[in-house]
PDB file of C-alpha atoms in Angstrom:
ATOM      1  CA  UNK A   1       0.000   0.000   0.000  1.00 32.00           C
ATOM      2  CA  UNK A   2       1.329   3.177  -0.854  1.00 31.00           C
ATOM      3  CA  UNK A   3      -0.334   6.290  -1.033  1.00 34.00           C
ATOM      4  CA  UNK A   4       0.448   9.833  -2.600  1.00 31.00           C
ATOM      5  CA  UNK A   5      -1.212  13.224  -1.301  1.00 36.00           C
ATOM      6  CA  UNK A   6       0.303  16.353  -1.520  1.00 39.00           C
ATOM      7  CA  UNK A   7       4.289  15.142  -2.013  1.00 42.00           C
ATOM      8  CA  UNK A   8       3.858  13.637   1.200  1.00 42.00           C
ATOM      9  CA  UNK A   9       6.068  10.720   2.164  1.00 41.00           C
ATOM     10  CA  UNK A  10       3.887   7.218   1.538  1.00 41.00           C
ATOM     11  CA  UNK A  11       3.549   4.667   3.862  1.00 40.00           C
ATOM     12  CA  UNK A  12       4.985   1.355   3.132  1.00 39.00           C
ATOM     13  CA  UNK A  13       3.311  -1.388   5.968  1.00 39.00           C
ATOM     14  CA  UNK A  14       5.693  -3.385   7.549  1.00 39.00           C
ATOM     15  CA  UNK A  15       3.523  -6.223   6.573  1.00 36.00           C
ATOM     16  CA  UNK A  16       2.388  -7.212   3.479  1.00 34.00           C
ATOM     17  CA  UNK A  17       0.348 -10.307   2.184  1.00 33.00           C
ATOM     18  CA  UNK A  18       1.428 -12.309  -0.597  1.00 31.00           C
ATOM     19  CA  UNK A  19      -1.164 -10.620  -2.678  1.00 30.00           C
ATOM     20  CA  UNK A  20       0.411  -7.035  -1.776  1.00 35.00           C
ATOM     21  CA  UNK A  21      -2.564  -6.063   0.385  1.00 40.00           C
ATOM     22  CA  UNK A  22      -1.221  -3.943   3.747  1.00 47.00           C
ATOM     23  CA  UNK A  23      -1.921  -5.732   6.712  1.00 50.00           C
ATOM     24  CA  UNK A  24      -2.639  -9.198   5.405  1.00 57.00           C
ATOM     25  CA  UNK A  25      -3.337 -11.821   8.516  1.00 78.00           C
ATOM     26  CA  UNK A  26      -2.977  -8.703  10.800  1.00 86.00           C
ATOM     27  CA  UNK A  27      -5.933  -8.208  13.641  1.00 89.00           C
ATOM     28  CA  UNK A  28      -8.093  -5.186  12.988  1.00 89.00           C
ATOM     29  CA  UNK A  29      -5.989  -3.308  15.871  1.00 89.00           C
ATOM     30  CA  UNK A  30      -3.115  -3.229  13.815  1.00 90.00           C
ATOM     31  CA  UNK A  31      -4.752  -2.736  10.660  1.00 89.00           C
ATOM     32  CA  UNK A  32      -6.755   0.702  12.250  1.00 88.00           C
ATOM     33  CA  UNK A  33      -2.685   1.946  13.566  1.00 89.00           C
ATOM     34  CA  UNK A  34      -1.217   1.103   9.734  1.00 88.00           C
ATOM     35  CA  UNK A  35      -4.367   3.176   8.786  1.00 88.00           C
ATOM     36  CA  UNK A  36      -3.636   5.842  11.209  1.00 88.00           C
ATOM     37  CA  UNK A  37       0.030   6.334  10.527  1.00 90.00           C
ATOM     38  CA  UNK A  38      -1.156   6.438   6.739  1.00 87.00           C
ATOM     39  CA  UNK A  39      -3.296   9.415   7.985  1.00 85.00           C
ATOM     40  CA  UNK A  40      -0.024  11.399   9.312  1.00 88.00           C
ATOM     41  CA  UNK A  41       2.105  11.045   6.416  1.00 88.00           C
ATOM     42  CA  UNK A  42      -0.528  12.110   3.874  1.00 88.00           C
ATOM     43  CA  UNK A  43      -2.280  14.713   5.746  1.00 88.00           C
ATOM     44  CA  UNK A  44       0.671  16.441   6.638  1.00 93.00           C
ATOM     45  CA  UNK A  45       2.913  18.297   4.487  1.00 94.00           C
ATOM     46  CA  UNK A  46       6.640  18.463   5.285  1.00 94.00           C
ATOM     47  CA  UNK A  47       6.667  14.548   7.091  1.00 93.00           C
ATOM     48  CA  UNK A  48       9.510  12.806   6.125  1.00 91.00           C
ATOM     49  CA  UNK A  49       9.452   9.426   8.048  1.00 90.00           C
ATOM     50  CA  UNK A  50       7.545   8.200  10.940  1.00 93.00           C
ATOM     51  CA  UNK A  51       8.272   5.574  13.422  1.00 93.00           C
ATOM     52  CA  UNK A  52       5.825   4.252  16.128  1.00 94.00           C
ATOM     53  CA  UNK A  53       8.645   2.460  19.300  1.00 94.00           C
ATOM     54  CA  UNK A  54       7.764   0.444  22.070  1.00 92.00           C
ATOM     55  CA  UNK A  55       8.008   1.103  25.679  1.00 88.00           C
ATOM     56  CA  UNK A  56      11.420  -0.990  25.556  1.00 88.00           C
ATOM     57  CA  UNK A  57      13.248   0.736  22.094  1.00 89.00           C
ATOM     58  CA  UNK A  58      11.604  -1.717  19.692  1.00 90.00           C
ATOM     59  CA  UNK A  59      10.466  -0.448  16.708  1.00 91.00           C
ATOM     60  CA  UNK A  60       6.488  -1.087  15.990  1.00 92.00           C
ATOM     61  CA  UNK A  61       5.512   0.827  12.699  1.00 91.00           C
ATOM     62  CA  UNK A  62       7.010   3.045  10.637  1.00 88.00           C
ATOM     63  CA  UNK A  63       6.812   4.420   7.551  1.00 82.00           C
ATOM     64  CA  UNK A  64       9.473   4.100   4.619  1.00 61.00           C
ATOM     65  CA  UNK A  65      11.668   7.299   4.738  1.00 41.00           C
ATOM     66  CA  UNK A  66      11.587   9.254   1.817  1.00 40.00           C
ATOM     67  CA  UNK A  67       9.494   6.749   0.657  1.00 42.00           C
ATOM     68  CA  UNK A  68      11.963   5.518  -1.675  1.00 40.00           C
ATOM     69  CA  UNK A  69      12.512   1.405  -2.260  1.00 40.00           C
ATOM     70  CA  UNK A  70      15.194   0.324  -4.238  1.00 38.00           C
ATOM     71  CA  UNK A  71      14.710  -3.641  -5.825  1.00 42.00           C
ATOM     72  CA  UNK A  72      12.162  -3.707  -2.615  1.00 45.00           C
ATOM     73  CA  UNK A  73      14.100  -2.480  -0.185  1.00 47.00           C
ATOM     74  CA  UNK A  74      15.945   0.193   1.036  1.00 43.00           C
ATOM     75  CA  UNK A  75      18.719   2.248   0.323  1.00 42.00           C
ATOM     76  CA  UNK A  76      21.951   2.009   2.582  1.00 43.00           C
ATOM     77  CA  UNK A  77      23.059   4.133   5.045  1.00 36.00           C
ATOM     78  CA  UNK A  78      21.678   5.975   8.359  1.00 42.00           C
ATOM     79  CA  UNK A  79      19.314   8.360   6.392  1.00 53.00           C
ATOM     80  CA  UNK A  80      17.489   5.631   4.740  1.00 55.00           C
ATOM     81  CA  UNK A  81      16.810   3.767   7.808  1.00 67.00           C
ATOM     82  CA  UNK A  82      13.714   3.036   9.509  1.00 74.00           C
ATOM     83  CA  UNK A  83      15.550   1.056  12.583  1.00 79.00           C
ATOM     84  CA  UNK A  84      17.942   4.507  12.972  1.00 86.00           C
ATOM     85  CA  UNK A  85      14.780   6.680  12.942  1.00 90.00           C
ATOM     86  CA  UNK A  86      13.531   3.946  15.805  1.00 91.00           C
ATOM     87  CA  UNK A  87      16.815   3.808  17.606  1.00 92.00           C
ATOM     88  CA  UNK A  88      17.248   7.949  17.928  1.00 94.00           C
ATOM     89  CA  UNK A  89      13.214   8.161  18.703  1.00 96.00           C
ATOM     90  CA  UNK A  90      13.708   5.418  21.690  1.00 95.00           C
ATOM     91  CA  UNK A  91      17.077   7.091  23.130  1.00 96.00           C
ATOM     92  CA  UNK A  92      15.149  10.810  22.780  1.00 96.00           C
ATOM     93  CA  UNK A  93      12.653   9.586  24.914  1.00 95.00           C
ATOM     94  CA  UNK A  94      14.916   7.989  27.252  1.00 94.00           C
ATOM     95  CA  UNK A  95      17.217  10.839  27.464  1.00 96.00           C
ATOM     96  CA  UNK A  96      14.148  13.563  27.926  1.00 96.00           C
ATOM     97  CA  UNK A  97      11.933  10.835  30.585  1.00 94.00           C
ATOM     98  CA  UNK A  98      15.559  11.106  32.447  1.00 95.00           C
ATOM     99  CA  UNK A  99      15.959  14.708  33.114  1.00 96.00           C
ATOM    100  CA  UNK A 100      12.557  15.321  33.818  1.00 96.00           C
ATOM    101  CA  UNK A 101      13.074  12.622  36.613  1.00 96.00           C
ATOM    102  CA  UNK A 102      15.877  14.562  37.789  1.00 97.00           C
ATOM    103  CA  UNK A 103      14.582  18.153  37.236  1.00 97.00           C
ATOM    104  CA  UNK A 104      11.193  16.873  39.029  1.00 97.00           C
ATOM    105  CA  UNK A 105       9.543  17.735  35.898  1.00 96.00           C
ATOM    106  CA  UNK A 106       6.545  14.776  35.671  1.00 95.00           C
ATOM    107  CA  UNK A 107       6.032  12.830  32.730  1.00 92.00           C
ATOM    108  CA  UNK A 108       7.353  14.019  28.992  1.00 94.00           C
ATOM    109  CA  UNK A 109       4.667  14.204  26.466  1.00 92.00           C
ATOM    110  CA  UNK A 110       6.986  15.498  23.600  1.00 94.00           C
ATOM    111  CA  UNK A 111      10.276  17.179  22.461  1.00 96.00           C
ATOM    112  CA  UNK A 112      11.121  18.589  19.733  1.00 95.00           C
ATOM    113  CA  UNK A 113      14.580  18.886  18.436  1.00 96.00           C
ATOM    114  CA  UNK A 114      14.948  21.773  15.624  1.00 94.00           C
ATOM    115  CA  UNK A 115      17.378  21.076  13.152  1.00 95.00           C
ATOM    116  CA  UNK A 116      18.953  23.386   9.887  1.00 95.00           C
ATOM    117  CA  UNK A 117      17.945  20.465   7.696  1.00 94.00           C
ATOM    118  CA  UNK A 118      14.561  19.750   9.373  1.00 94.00           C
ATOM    119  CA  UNK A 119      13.020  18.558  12.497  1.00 95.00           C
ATOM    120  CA  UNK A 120      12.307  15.572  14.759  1.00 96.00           C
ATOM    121  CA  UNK A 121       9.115  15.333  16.912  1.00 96.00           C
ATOM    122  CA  UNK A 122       8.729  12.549  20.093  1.00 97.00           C
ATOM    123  CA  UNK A 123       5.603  12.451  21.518  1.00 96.00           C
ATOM    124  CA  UNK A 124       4.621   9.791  24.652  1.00 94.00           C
ATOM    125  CA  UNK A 125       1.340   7.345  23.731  1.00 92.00           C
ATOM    126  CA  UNK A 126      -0.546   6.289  27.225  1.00 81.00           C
ATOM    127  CA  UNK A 127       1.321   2.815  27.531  1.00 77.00           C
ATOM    128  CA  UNK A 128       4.925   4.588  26.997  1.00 86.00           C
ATOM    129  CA  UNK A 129       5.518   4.250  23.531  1.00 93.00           C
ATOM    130  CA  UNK A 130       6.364   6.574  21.722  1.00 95.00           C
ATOM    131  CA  UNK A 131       5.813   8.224  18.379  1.00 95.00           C
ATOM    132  CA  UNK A 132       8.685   9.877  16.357  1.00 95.00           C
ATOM    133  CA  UNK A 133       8.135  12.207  13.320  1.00 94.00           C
ATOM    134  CA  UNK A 134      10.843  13.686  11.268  1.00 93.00           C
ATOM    135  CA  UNK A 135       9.849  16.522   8.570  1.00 94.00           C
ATOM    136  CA  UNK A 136      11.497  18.614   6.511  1.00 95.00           C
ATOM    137  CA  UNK A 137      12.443  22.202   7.920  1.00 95.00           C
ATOM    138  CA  UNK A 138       9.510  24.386   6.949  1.00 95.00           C
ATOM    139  CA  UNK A 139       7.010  22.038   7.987  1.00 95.00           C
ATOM    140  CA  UNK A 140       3.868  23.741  10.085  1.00 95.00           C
ATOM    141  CA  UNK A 141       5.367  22.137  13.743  1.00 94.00           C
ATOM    142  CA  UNK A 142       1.389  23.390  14.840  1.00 94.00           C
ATOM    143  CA  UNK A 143       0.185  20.823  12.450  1.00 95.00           C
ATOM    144  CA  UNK A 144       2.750  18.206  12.842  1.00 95.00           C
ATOM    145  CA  UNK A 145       2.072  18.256  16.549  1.00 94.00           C
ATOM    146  CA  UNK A 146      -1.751  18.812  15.930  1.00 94.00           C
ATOM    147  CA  UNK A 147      -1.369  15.132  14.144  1.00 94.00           C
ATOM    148  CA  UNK A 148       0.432  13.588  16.459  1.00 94.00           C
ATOM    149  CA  UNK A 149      -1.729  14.187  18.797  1.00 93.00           C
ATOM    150  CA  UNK A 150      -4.658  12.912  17.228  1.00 92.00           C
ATOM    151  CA  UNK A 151      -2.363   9.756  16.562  1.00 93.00           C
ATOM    152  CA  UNK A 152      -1.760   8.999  20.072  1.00 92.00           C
ATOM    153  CA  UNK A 153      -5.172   9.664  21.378  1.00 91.00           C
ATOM    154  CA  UNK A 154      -6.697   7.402  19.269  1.00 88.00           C
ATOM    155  CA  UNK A 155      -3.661   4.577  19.315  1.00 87.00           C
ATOM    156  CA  UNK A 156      -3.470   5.204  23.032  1.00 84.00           C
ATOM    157  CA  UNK A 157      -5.940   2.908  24.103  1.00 83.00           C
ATOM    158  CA  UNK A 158      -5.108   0.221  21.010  1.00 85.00           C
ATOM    159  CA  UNK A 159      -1.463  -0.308  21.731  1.00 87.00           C
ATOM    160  CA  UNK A 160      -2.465  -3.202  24.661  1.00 86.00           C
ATOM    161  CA  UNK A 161       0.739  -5.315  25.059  1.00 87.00           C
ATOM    162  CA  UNK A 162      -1.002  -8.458  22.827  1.00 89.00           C
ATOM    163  CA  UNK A 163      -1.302  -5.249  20.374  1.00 90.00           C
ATOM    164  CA  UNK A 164       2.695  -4.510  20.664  1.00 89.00           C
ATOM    165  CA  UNK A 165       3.758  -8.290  20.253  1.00 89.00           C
ATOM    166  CA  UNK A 166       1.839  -8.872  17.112  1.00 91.00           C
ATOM    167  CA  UNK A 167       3.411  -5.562  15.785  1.00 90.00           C
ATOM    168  CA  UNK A 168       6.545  -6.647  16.900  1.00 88.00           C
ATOM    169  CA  UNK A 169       6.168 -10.086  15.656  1.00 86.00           C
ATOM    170  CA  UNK A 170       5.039  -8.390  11.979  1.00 85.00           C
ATOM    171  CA  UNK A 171       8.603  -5.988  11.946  1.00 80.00           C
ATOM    172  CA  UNK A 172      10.797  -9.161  12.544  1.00 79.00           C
ATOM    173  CA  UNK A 173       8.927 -11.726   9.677  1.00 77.00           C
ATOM    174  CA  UNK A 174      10.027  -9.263   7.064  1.00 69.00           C
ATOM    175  CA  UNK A 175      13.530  -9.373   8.407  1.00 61.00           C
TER     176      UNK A 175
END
């Protein structure tokens, strides 16, 4: 499944069936979060890649950054990599849920790291996930974080742990 609206990035599932269709033999849970990080790249202008990580670093969903496959899959190096997008989104949130601890500062619901080349956006779901967005530098950040936010409210309640292992399950079959 890949989908093109407004030059945004498309969204390549992490699963697909062997007739091509996204989600094949994946619950309706996980079909409704492929369907809802869909929504975020296409609605919003400026997203470059988007990674959904567990609680623990592992990476759950993404999308394919700069949605470009080459002989079905992709490119080399750090840019073109949805585990690096996973791995800097998981040691964000790490890094930002461990100075609030120590500045007494509750629980982190996003950061925001502004870049000359573009930016990267972490926002917490309920069960400590987390949701990463990268865009390109003049991206609306009101409407980037407007999205996210509609993303995690309504994966917040979804993403049960029998919700993350199936996910999980789905990003290490293709590997």
């Amino acid at each position: 499944m890949t989908a093109f609206s407004g030059g945004a990035t498309p969204v390549t599932p992490i699963v697909t069936g062997p007739h091509g269709g996204a989600g094949y033999g994946l619950s309706h849970e996980a079909r409704n979060l492929h369907w809802l990080l869909t929504d975020v790249v296409e609605e919003v202008p400026g997203v470059r890649s988007v990674a959904v990580v567990s609680s623990d670093g592992l990476l759950l969903l993404s999308s394919d950054p700069e949605g470009q496959r080459v002989g079905g899959s992709l490119p080399e190096g750090p840019r073109h990599s949805t585990a690096d997008l996973a791995t800097i989104v998981a040691g964000l949130g790490s890094l930002t849920t461990g100075a609030a601890a120590l500045m007494d500062g509750g629980t982190v619901k996003q950061t925001m790291v502004a870049m000359e080349e573009g930016s990267l956006f972490v926002m917490t779901i309920s069960d400590g996930s987390l949701l990463g967005v990268h865009t390109t530098p003049d991206c609306d950040m009101s409407v980037v974080a407007y999205h996210m936010a509609l993303f995690v409210g309504r994966a917040g309640h979804v993403l049960t742990p029998e919700l993350r292992r199936e996910l999980r399950q789905s990003v290490e079959a293709v590997r």
